[in-house]
Short mmCIF file of C-alpha atoms in Angstrom, two decimals:
data_model
loop_
_atom_site.label_atom_id
_atom_site.label_comp_id
_atom_site.label_asym_id
_atom_site.label_seq_id
_atom_site.Cartn_x
_atom_site.Cartn_y
_atom_site.Cartn_z
CA MET A 1 43.68 7.08 2.09
CA SER A 2 43.13 3.33 1.36
CA GLY A 3 41.57 1.93 -1.83
CA GLU A 4 38.44 0.88 0.09
CA ALA A 5 37.87 4.35 1.58
CA VAL A 6 38.30 5.86 -1.83
CA HIS A 7 35.74 3.49 -3.25
CA ASP A 8 33.29 4.34 -0.40
CA ARG A 9 33.68 7.99 -0.91
CA ARG A 10 33.20 7.80 -4.54
CA ARG A 11 30.02 5.64 -4.12
CA THR A 12 28.63 8.18 -1.54
CA ASN A 13 29.23 11.14 -3.83
CA GLU A 14 27.63 9.19 -6.63
CA VAL A 15 24.50 8.78 -4.47
CA LEU A 16 24.35 12.39 -3.61
CA LYS A 17 24.95 13.70 -7.07
CA LYS A 18 22.24 11.57 -8.55
CA MET A 19 19.83 12.95 -5.89
CA SER A 20 20.60 16.59 -6.74
CA GLU A 21 21.57 16.72 -10.50
CA GLU A 22 17.92 16.68 -11.72
CA GLU A 23 15.17 19.13 -11.01
CA GLU A 24 12.53 16.41 -11.06
CA VAL A 25 14.54 14.31 -8.61
CA LEU A 26 11.38 12.58 -7.17
CA VAL A 27 10.07 11.69 -10.61
CA ASP A 28 12.87 10.74 -12.93
CA THR A 29 15.87 9.66 -10.84
CA VAL A 30 16.84 6.00 -10.73
CA ALA A 31 17.78 4.86 -7.31
CA VAL A 32 21.28 3.56 -6.50
CA THR A 33 20.70 -0.15 -6.65
CA LEU A 34 17.67 -2.03 -7.93
CA PRO A 35 17.16 -4.95 -5.53
CA PRO A 36 16.91 -8.36 -7.24
CA GLY A 37 13.75 -10.32 -7.59
CA CYS A 38 10.12 -9.41 -8.45
CA CYS A 39 8.37 -10.43 -5.16
CA GLY A 40 9.34 -7.73 -2.72
CA ALA A 41 7.16 -6.00 -0.24
CA ARG A 42 6.02 -3.33 -2.74
CA HIS A 43 5.10 -5.98 -5.17
CA ILE A 44 2.94 -7.72 -2.43
CA LEU A 45 1.30 -4.33 -2.00
CA ALA A 46 0.52 -4.08 -5.62
CA PHE A 47 -0.91 -7.62 -5.89
CA MET A 48 -3.00 -7.02 -2.68
CA GLY A 49 -4.31 -3.78 -4.12
CA PHE A 50 -5.11 -5.59 -7.30
CA LEU A 51 -7.21 -8.10 -5.47
CA GLY A 52 -8.78 -5.34 -3.42
CA PHE A 53 -9.89 -3.41 -6.51
CA ALA A 54 -11.11 -6.65 -8.17
CA ASN A 55 -13.53 -7.25 -5.26
CA VAL A 56 -14.64 -3.62 -5.10
CA TYR A 57 -15.62 -3.69 -8.70
CA ALA A 58 -16.92 -7.10 -8.65
CA MET A 59 -19.36 -6.09 -5.84
CA ARG A 60 -20.23 -3.00 -7.87
CA VAL A 61 -20.79 -4.56 -11.31
CA ASN A 62 -22.61 -7.59 -9.93
CA LEU A 63 -25.45 -5.08 -9.34
CA SER A 64 -25.72 -4.42 -13.11
CA VAL A 65 -26.51 -8.03 -13.66
CA ALA A 66 -28.32 -8.91 -10.46
CA ILE A 67 -30.65 -6.00 -10.70
CA VAL A 68 -32.15 -7.32 -13.97
CA ALA A 69 -33.20 -10.50 -12.03
CA MET A 70 -34.27 -8.51 -9.01
CA VAL A 71 -36.62 -6.18 -10.66
CA ASN A 72 -37.28 -7.92 -14.00
CA ASN A 73 -35.57 -5.04 -15.80
CA THR A 74 -38.58 -2.73 -15.23
CA ALA A 75 -36.55 0.32 -13.93
CA ILE A 76 -36.87 1.73 -17.46
CA PRO A 77 -39.84 0.99 -19.69
CA HIS A 78 -38.33 -0.94 -22.68
CA ALA A 79 -41.51 -1.52 -24.75
CA ASN A 80 -41.19 -0.02 -28.09
CA LYS A 81 -44.81 -0.18 -29.29
CA THR A 82 -44.60 2.76 -31.71
CA GLU A 83 -40.90 2.66 -32.80
CA VAL A 84 -39.63 0.75 -35.74
CA ASP A 85 -35.99 1.55 -35.42
CA VAL A 86 -35.16 -1.66 -33.47
CA CYS A 87 -33.19 -4.73 -34.09
CA PRO A 88 -35.01 -8.02 -34.90
CA THR A 89 -34.96 -10.48 -32.15
CA HIS A 90 -32.90 -13.67 -32.51
CA SER A 91 -34.51 -17.01 -31.30
CA GLY A 92 -31.48 -1.54 -16.89
CA ASN A 93 -30.80 0.70 -15.63
CA SER A 94 -28.41 0.42 -12.69
CA THR A 95 -26.57 2.43 -10.04
CA LYS A 96 -22.93 2.50 -8.88
CA PRO A 97 -22.12 2.55 -5.15
CA SER A 98 -19.11 4.74 -4.51
CA GLU A 99 -15.74 3.21 -3.91
CA GLY A 100 -15.24 5.91 -1.37
CA VAL A 101 -11.84 6.03 0.04
CA THR A 102 -10.27 3.04 -1.84
CA PHE A 103 -8.66 5.22 -4.71
CA PRO A 104 -7.35 7.96 -2.40
CA ALA A 105 -5.94 5.45 0.24
CA MET A 106 -4.29 3.38 -2.59
CA ASN A 107 -2.71 6.54 -3.96
CA ALA A 108 -1.41 7.63 -0.55
CA LEU A 109 0.21 4.23 -0.14
CA MET A 110 1.85 4.04 -3.54
CA ALA A 111 3.35 7.53 -2.78
CA LYS A 112 5.25 5.92 0.04
CA TRP A 113 5.94 2.60 -1.64
CA VAL A 114 6.49 2.90 -5.44
CA PRO A 115 9.59 4.36 -6.86
CA PRO A 116 8.98 7.08 -9.50
CA LEU A 117 10.09 5.02 -12.55
CA GLU A 118 7.80 2.03 -11.33
CA ARG A 119 4.66 4.10 -11.10
CA SER A 120 3.07 3.38 -14.44
CA LYS A 121 3.47 -0.47 -14.24
CA MET A 122 2.56 -0.62 -10.45
CA SER A 123 -0.47 1.55 -10.77
CA SER A 124 -1.54 -0.31 -13.83
CA LEU A 125 -1.34 -3.66 -11.99
CA VAL A 126 -3.20 -2.26 -8.92
CA TYR A 127 -6.03 -0.53 -11.00
CA ALA A 128 -6.32 -3.22 -13.49
CA GLY A 129 -7.94 -5.16 -10.69
CA SER A 130 -11.01 -3.34 -11.36
CA GLN A 131 -11.23 -4.86 -14.85
CA PHE A 132 -10.43 -8.21 -13.51
CA GLY A 133 -13.18 -7.96 -10.97
CA THR A 134 -15.42 -7.07 -13.85
CA VAL A 135 -14.37 -9.90 -16.00
CA VAL A 136 -15.02 -12.31 -13.15
CA SER A 137 -18.12 -10.72 -11.74
CA LEU A 138 -20.22 -10.41 -15.01
CA PRO A 139 -20.36 -14.09 -16.09
CA ILE A 140 -20.43 -15.56 -12.57
CA SER A 141 -23.09 -13.25 -11.47
CA GLY A 142 -25.17 -14.12 -14.68
CA LEU A 143 -24.87 -17.91 -13.96
CA LEU A 144 -25.81 -17.36 -10.33
CA CYS A 145 -28.89 -15.34 -11.10
CA GLN A 146 -30.16 -17.99 -13.42
CA SER A 147 -29.33 -20.93 -10.98
CA SER A 148 -31.38 -22.02 -7.92
CA PHE A 149 -28.45 -21.74 -5.51
CA LEU A 150 -29.40 -19.64 -2.55
CA LYS A 151 -32.57 -18.72 -4.49
CA GLY A 152 -30.59 -17.18 -7.42
CA TRP A 153 -29.59 -13.54 -7.38
CA PRO A 154 -28.90 -13.33 -3.49
CA ALA A 155 -26.11 -15.78 -4.09
CA VAL A 156 -24.21 -13.04 -6.04
CA PHE A 157 -24.11 -10.79 -2.94
CA TYR A 158 -23.22 -13.60 -0.54
CA LEU A 159 -20.22 -14.90 -2.70
CA PHE A 160 -18.48 -11.64 -3.23
CA GLY A 161 -19.20 -10.49 0.37
CA VAL A 162 -17.25 -13.43 1.78
CA LEU A 163 -14.43 -12.84 -0.69
CA GLY A 164 -14.23 -9.38 0.61
CA LEU A 165 -13.90 -10.42 4.04
CA LEU A 166 -11.16 -12.79 3.29
CA TRP A 167 -9.32 -10.22 1.54
CA PHE A 168 -9.50 -7.82 4.51
CA PHE A 169 -7.89 -10.25 6.87
CA ALA A 170 -4.91 -10.85 4.46
CA TRP A 171 -4.46 -7.13 3.80
CA MET A 172 -4.32 -6.35 7.49
CA PHE A 173 -1.59 -8.94 8.09
CA LEU A 174 0.55 -8.28 5.01
CA ILE A 175 0.50 -4.51 4.27
CA HIS A 176 2.07 -1.77 6.27
CA ASN A 177 1.98 1.91 6.05
CA SER A 178 5.54 2.49 4.88
CA PRO A 179 8.75 0.71 4.10
CA GLU A 180 10.16 1.92 7.44
CA SER A 181 7.33 0.44 9.41
CA HIS A 182 7.36 -2.89 7.69
CA PRO A 183 8.86 -5.70 9.75
CA ARG A 184 9.66 -8.23 7.07
CA ILE A 185 10.97 -6.01 4.20
CA CYS A 186 14.37 -6.81 2.63
CA LEU A 187 17.04 -4.32 3.53
CA ASP A 188 18.01 -3.81 -0.26
CA GLU A 189 14.48 -2.97 -1.07
CA LYS A 190 14.09 -0.71 1.76
CA ILE A 191 17.12 1.26 0.85
CA TYR A 192 16.02 1.21 -2.79
CA ILE A 193 12.52 2.69 -2.08
CA GLN A 194 13.68 5.20 0.54
CA THR A 195 16.44 6.42 -1.73
CA SER A 196 14.26 6.76 -4.81
CA LEU A 197 11.55 8.65 -2.91
CA ASN A 198 14.06 10.72 -0.71
CA GLN A 199 12.30 9.41 2.41
CA THR A 200 14.06 10.57 5.74
CA PRO A 201 12.71 11.27 9.27
CA ASP A 202 12.49 15.01 8.54
CA ASN A 203 10.20 14.71 5.45
CA THR A 204 7.75 12.16 6.66
CA LYS A 205 5.97 14.61 8.96
CA VAL A 206 2.38 15.40 8.13
CA GLN A 207 2.38 18.65 6.07
CA VAL A 208 -0.27 21.32 5.92
CA ILE A 209 -2.40 20.92 2.76
CA PRO A 210 -1.66 24.02 0.47
CA TRP A 211 -5.31 24.46 -0.69
CA ARG A 212 -4.54 27.85 -2.31
CA HIS A 213 -1.81 26.34 -4.50
CA ILE A 214 -3.87 23.18 -5.37
CA LEU A 215 -6.98 25.31 -6.32
CA THR A 216 -4.82 27.61 -8.69
CA SER A 217 -2.79 24.81 -10.09
CA LEU A 218 -3.66 24.21 -13.93
CA PRO A 219 -2.11 20.58 -13.86
CA PHE A 220 -4.45 19.73 -10.86
CA TRP A 221 -7.44 21.09 -12.95
CA ALA A 222 -6.30 19.04 -15.88
CA ILE A 223 -6.51 15.96 -13.88
CA PHE A 224 -9.81 16.97 -12.35
CA ILE A 225 -11.44 17.57 -15.71
CA VAL A 226 -10.20 14.49 -17.39
CA HIS A 227 -11.28 12.24 -14.54
CA ILE A 228 -14.79 13.48 -14.80
CA ALA A 229 -14.81 12.89 -18.49
CA GLN A 230 -13.18 9.45 -18.12
CA ASN A 231 -15.79 8.19 -15.64
CA TRP A 232 -18.59 9.64 -17.81
CA GLY A 233 -17.68 7.46 -20.77
CA PHE A 234 -16.49 4.50 -18.68
CA TYR A 235 -19.72 4.13 -16.57
CA THR A 236 -21.93 4.86 -19.53
CA LEU A 237 -20.52 1.53 -20.75
CA LEU A 238 -20.12 -0.17 -17.36
CA THR A 239 -23.67 0.31 -16.14
CA GLU A 240 -25.55 0.30 -19.56
CA LEU A 241 -23.67 -2.16 -21.49
CA PRO A 242 -25.74 -5.07 -20.06
CA THR A 243 -28.96 -3.22 -20.99
CA TYR A 244 -27.79 -2.41 -24.57
CA MET A 245 -26.72 -5.91 -25.09
CA LYS A 246 -29.99 -7.29 -23.90
CA ASN A 247 -32.56 -4.90 -25.40
CA ILE A 248 -30.70 -3.95 -28.67
CA LEU A 249 -28.46 -6.87 -29.52
CA HIS A 250 -30.94 -9.43 -27.75
CA PHE A 251 -28.63 -11.56 -25.76
CA ASN A 252 -30.16 -13.46 -22.79
CA ILE A 253 -28.72 -12.79 -19.41
CA ALA A 254 -26.13 -15.51 -19.49
CA GLN A 255 -24.80 -14.64 -23.00
CA ASP A 256 -25.06 -11.10 -21.91
CA SER A 257 -22.71 -11.48 -18.98
CA PHE A 258 -20.05 -13.44 -20.93
CA VAL A 259 -19.99 -11.03 -23.87
CA SER A 260 -20.11 -8.00 -21.51
CA ALA A 261 -17.07 -9.35 -19.75
CA LEU A 262 -14.99 -9.55 -23.09
CA PRO A 263 -14.29 -5.74 -23.31
CA TYR A 264 -13.06 -5.65 -19.68
CA LEU A 265 -10.76 -8.61 -20.14
CA LEU A 266 -9.08 -6.62 -23.06
CA MET A 267 -8.88 -3.60 -20.87
CA TRP A 268 -7.21 -5.54 -18.08
CA LEU A 269 -4.54 -6.99 -20.40
CA PHE A 270 -3.98 -3.70 -22.24
CA SER A 271 -3.53 -1.76 -19.13
CA ILE A 272 -0.93 -3.97 -17.80
CA ILE A 273 1.07 -3.89 -21.15
CA ALA A 274 0.74 -0.18 -21.42
CA GLY A 275 2.02 0.18 -17.91
CA GLN A 276 5.17 -1.76 -18.89
CA VAL A 277 5.81 -0.03 -22.06
CA ALA A 278 5.28 3.41 -20.36
CA ASP A 279 7.84 2.83 -17.65
CA TYR A 280 10.35 1.23 -20.17
CA LEU A 281 10.21 4.46 -22.34
CA ARG A 282 10.75 6.68 -19.26
CA THR A 283 13.50 4.62 -17.96
CA ARG A 284 15.34 4.72 -21.33
CA GLY A 285 14.87 8.49 -21.51
CA THR A 286 12.79 8.03 -24.71
CA LEU A 287 9.88 9.97 -23.36
CA SER A 288 9.67 12.52 -20.48
CA THR A 289 7.11 12.08 -17.85
CA THR A 290 4.79 14.73 -19.36
CA ALA A 291 5.01 13.35 -22.85
CA THR A 292 4.42 9.74 -21.45
CA ARG A 293 1.08 10.86 -19.55
CA ARG A 294 -0.09 12.85 -22.73
CA ILE A 295 0.46 10.05 -25.06
CA PHE A 296 -0.97 7.30 -23.07
CA ASN A 297 -3.86 9.21 -21.84
CA SER A 298 -4.74 10.19 -25.41
CA ILE A 299 -4.63 6.48 -26.43
CA GLY A 300 -6.92 5.68 -23.40
CA ILE A 301 -9.35 8.54 -24.17
CA TYR A 302 -9.37 9.45 -27.82
CA GLY A 303 -9.26 5.77 -28.87
CA PRO A 304 -12.48 4.86 -27.03
CA MET A 305 -14.05 8.04 -28.22
CA VAL A 306 -13.81 6.99 -31.81
CA CYS A 307 -14.91 3.40 -31.09
CA ILE A 308 -17.90 4.36 -28.97
CA VAL A 309 -19.12 6.85 -31.74
CA LEU A 310 -18.76 4.28 -34.46
CA ALA A 311 -20.66 1.70 -32.26
CA GLY A 312 -23.67 3.85 -32.72
CA TYR A 313 -23.43 3.48 -36.40
CA ALA A 314 -23.04 -0.18 -36.35
CA GLY A 315 -26.86 -0.74 -36.05
CA CYS A 316 -27.92 -4.17 -35.61
CA ASN A 317 -24.57 -5.74 -36.79
CA ARG A 318 -23.64 -7.69 -33.65
CA ASP A 319 -20.13 -8.48 -34.59
CA ALA A 320 -19.22 -4.87 -35.47
CA ALA A 321 -20.94 -3.39 -32.46
CA ILE A 322 -19.41 -5.93 -30.01
CA GLY A 323 -15.96 -5.45 -31.75
CA LEU A 324 -16.09 -1.61 -31.46
CA LEU A 325 -17.27 -1.71 -27.87
CA CYS A 326 -14.40 -4.10 -27.02
CA GLY A 327 -12.06 -1.44 -28.58
CA ALA A 328 -13.55 1.31 -26.66
CA VAL A 329 -13.20 -0.44 -23.34
CA GLY A 330 -9.90 -2.22 -24.11
CA LEU A 331 -8.10 0.99 -25.22
CA ASN A 332 -9.23 2.74 -22.10
CA GLY A 333 -6.85 0.78 -20.15
CA ALA A 334 -4.05 3.13 -21.21
CA VAL A 335 -5.22 5.82 -18.90
CA TYR A 336 -3.76 3.90 -15.90
CA SER A 337 -0.44 4.96 -17.51
CA GLY A 338 -1.87 8.46 -17.99
CA TYR A 339 -3.84 10.62 -15.65
CA MET A 340 -4.21 7.94 -12.87
CA ASN A 341 -0.44 8.63 -12.25
CA SER A 342 -0.56 12.33 -12.52
CA HIS A 343 -1.63 12.90 -8.92
CA LEU A 344 1.67 11.10 -7.85
CA ASP A 345 3.63 12.96 -10.50
CA ILE A 346 2.70 16.52 -9.51
CA ALA A 347 2.43 16.13 -5.63
CA PRO A 348 3.43 12.80 -4.26
CA ASN A 349 3.04 14.27 -0.59
CA PHE A 350 -0.66 15.10 -1.30
CA ALA A 351 -1.38 12.25 -3.77
CA GLY A 352 -4.19 10.84 -1.59
CA THR A 353 -5.82 14.18 -1.04
CA LEU A 354 -5.70 15.01 -4.80
CA MET A 355 -7.11 11.70 -5.60
CA GLY A 356 -9.80 12.07 -3.18
CA ILE A 357 -10.81 15.54 -4.64
CA THR A 358 -10.95 14.34 -8.28
CA ASN A 359 -12.48 11.03 -7.45
CA THR A 360 -15.21 12.67 -5.50
CA ALA A 361 -16.12 14.85 -8.56
CA ALA A 362 -15.74 11.88 -10.87
CA THR A 363 -18.31 9.90 -8.86
CA ILE A 364 -20.84 12.25 -10.18
CA PRO A 365 -21.08 10.60 -13.75
CA GLY A 366 -21.62 7.34 -11.92
CA PHE A 367 -25.22 8.35 -11.26
CA VAL A 368 -25.88 11.20 -13.73
CA ALA A 369 -24.81 9.15 -16.79
CA PRO A 370 -27.30 6.24 -16.18
CA GLN A 371 -29.97 9.02 -15.49
CA VAL A 372 -29.26 10.69 -18.75
CA VAL A 373 -29.36 7.33 -20.52
CA GLY A 374 -32.59 6.47 -18.89
CA TYR A 375 -34.02 9.73 -19.95
CA LEU A 376 -32.96 9.41 -23.54
CA ILE A 377 -34.11 5.84 -24.15
CA LYS A 378 -37.26 5.84 -21.87
CA GLY A 379 -40.05 4.10 -23.76
CA LYS A 380 -38.19 4.35 -27.15
CA GLU A 381 -35.08 2.18 -26.83
CA THR A 382 -33.89 2.30 -30.41
CA VAL A 383 -30.68 2.22 -32.34
CA ARG A 384 -30.92 5.88 -33.00
CA GLN A 385 -31.36 6.80 -29.34
CA TRP A 386 -28.43 4.60 -28.33
CA LYS A 387 -26.54 6.50 -30.99
CA LEU A 388 -27.16 9.70 -29.29
CA VAL A 389 -26.07 8.22 -25.95
CA PHE A 390 -22.68 7.19 -27.63
CA TRP A 391 -22.23 10.57 -29.08
CA ILE A 392 -22.64 12.42 -25.69
CA ALA A 393 -19.93 10.12 -24.22
CA GLY A 394 -17.74 10.69 -27.17
CA ILE A 395 -17.87 14.52 -26.90
CA VAL A 396 -17.25 14.40 -23.13
CA TYR A 397 -14.29 12.21 -23.76
CA PHE A 398 -12.87 14.69 -26.28
CA VAL A 399 -13.31 17.78 -24.08
CA GLY A 400 -11.78 16.24 -21.08
CA ASN A 401 -8.64 14.67 -22.66
CA THR A 402 -7.84 17.90 -24.80
CA PHE A 403 -7.98 19.96 -21.69
CA TYR A 404 -5.60 17.46 -20.05
CA ILE A 405 -3.08 17.25 -22.71
CA ILE A 406 -2.87 21.07 -22.82
CA PHE A 407 -2.42 21.73 -19.24
CA ILE A 408 -0.93 18.61 -17.59
CA SER A 409 2.64 18.46 -16.32
CA GLY A 410 4.75 15.48 -15.16
CA GLU A 411 6.89 17.77 -13.18
CA GLN A 412 6.58 17.79 -9.29
CA GLN A 413 4.90 21.10 -8.41
CA HIS A 414 6.60 23.51 -6.02
CA TRP A 415 3.69 23.29 -3.58
CA ASN A 416 4.36 19.73 -2.99
CA ASP A 417 7.01 20.79 -0.40
CA LEU A 418 6.79 24.48 0.17
CA GLU A 419 9.48 24.35 2.96
CA LYS A 420 12.13 22.92 0.47
CA SER A 421 10.86 25.26 -2.19
CA ASN A 422 11.32 28.32 0.10
CA GLU A 423 14.75 27.19 1.21
CA TYR A 424 15.77 26.78 -2.48
CA GLY A 425 14.69 30.35 -3.18
CA MET A 426 16.53 31.79 -0.23
CA TYR A 427 19.58 29.97 -1.36
CA MET A 428 19.43 31.46 -4.86
CA VAL A 429 18.85 35.01 -3.31
CA LYS A 430 21.70 34.48 -1.09
CA HIS A 431 24.20 33.41 -3.95
CA ASN A 432 22.68 36.06 -6.38
CA THR A 433 21.78 33.25 -8.80
CA SER A 434 19.01 33.04 -11.22
CA PRO A 435 17.57 29.49 -11.36
CA SER A 436 17.14 27.96 -14.74
CA LYS A 437 14.97 25.00 -15.58
CA LYS A 438 17.78 22.38 -14.78
CA GLU A 439 19.60 24.34 -12.11
CA THR A 440 19.69 22.89 -8.72
CA LEU A 441 21.72 23.17 -5.45
CA PRO A 442 25.48 22.29 -6.14
CA TYR A 443 25.90 18.71 -4.76
CA THR A 444 29.37 19.71 -3.41
CA CYS A 445 28.21 22.37 -1.12
CA ILE A 446 26.84 21.58 2.40
CA THR A 447 27.04 25.10 4.18
CA GLY A 448 23.85 26.97 3.74
CA SER A 449 22.04 24.30 1.78
CA ALA A 450 19.29 22.45 3.51
CA LEU A 451 18.70 20.19 0.55
CA ARG A 452 22.29 19.05 0.54
CA GLN A 453 22.20 18.45 4.25
CA ARG A 454 19.07 16.23 3.86
CA SER A 455 20.63 14.43 0.87
CA LEU A 456 23.80 13.76 3.03
CA TYR A 457 21.69 12.63 6.05
CA LEU A 458 19.64 10.27 3.76
CA ALA A 459 22.96 8.70 2.22
CA CYS A 460 24.28 8.23 5.80
CA SER A 461 21.01 6.71 7.08
CA VAL A 462 20.75 4.05 4.28
CA LEU A 463 24.61 3.72 3.73
CA PRO A 464 25.98 4.25 7.38
CA TRP A 465 29.22 2.62 6.49
CA THR A 466 30.00 5.63 4.21
CA CYS A 467 29.18 8.27 6.54
CA LYS A 468 32.63 9.00 7.92
CA HIS A 469 34.27 9.09 4.46
CA ALA A 470 31.51 11.54 3.18
CA HIS A 471 32.14 13.67 6.15
CA ASP A 472 35.95 13.45 5.60
CA SER A 473 35.54 14.54 1.92
CA GLN A 474 34.12 17.75 2.95
CA THR A 475 36.95 18.73 5.44
#
């Protein structure tokens, strides 16, 4: 056998061995070759996702500012004629339109495009668009509302509506459903993604959703609970921060918009940094996927919990209150390396479905939290009442994340691919073997092993020049 043939055979076996030697193959396996460059098709997907979420949140958040000019802030009576616990004057209530299918759709796309060890940084980049949209929308909306351009507040909706249309046309041209269907993707990148995610023709078919397994899965319920808790605290700040700044700390609408944007600027920056650090630690093997999710989600939930409670005790101290609120929102960016990746970790085949379920439930705090705040501060908007608002948010944060860190797992659940799971069980019974945590099908055995056959097929499909030698090595 020639030296080249030996080299080809060795490379093929290395590919197959890497695909079979870890139980969490779809989570923690590094692909054969990382393609050079940082502007591949998957990066364009992430950047377009970033811009999309920026516009979604811009169109949502601008209502928090525009509604003050639209209704003159009369949705909640703010006159404190009998209360003395108010800050001295220095010389709204809002609603959240649902983002609907954006989060589930993006999760489903990332399940097909993002290699496991790039999930934290890619998802952080994509979802950080929501903070970028907030940072841009708040000050611009404040200035437009005070201007005479297009009669003030209507200009807010015209501007971001046009930007949304422009983004849509770019998205339709640049983005494709999978690496296989992308006409312009680099071959190296295509091989890298497909090998990392074990994408083959026989595992891309639509699978039946395992509802019973999902609804009895503790890791799923951990994501479900923490998603609700996260949104309660986040939207308490997102929808009520302009009202708090205006009626407690007495900023005018322009000052309110710029200062309100500062926490989200910090969150945007921190989320991107956290994503890079999380994937770096996972790639080096310093932290497992489960430990990474627990640690970064705790930073993103417990950190804001402490800051938001302390903000209630800052009273009329503007600098302290703003600093604590900036800390609460900024640290919250770590959740994009926490539970926001857990849908992909536990079941990449159903990541969109899982996100759809948890996100639907998590939209409830978007309209319940403002109602609770409105009830608590109605007619008596004082420092004491806002302290109660912040305590409620802190308690919800604590309960949600504690449940998450106890029951979450970074391992792919068996119900992600019940067919493969059943084949594995049949193999163990046939060979009278009791599987341990790290035990997998022998990578040297083809006969009787569907997983091995699929791995061989994948290697041959992405590295066809090795196919013959791989076959020869088994005969």
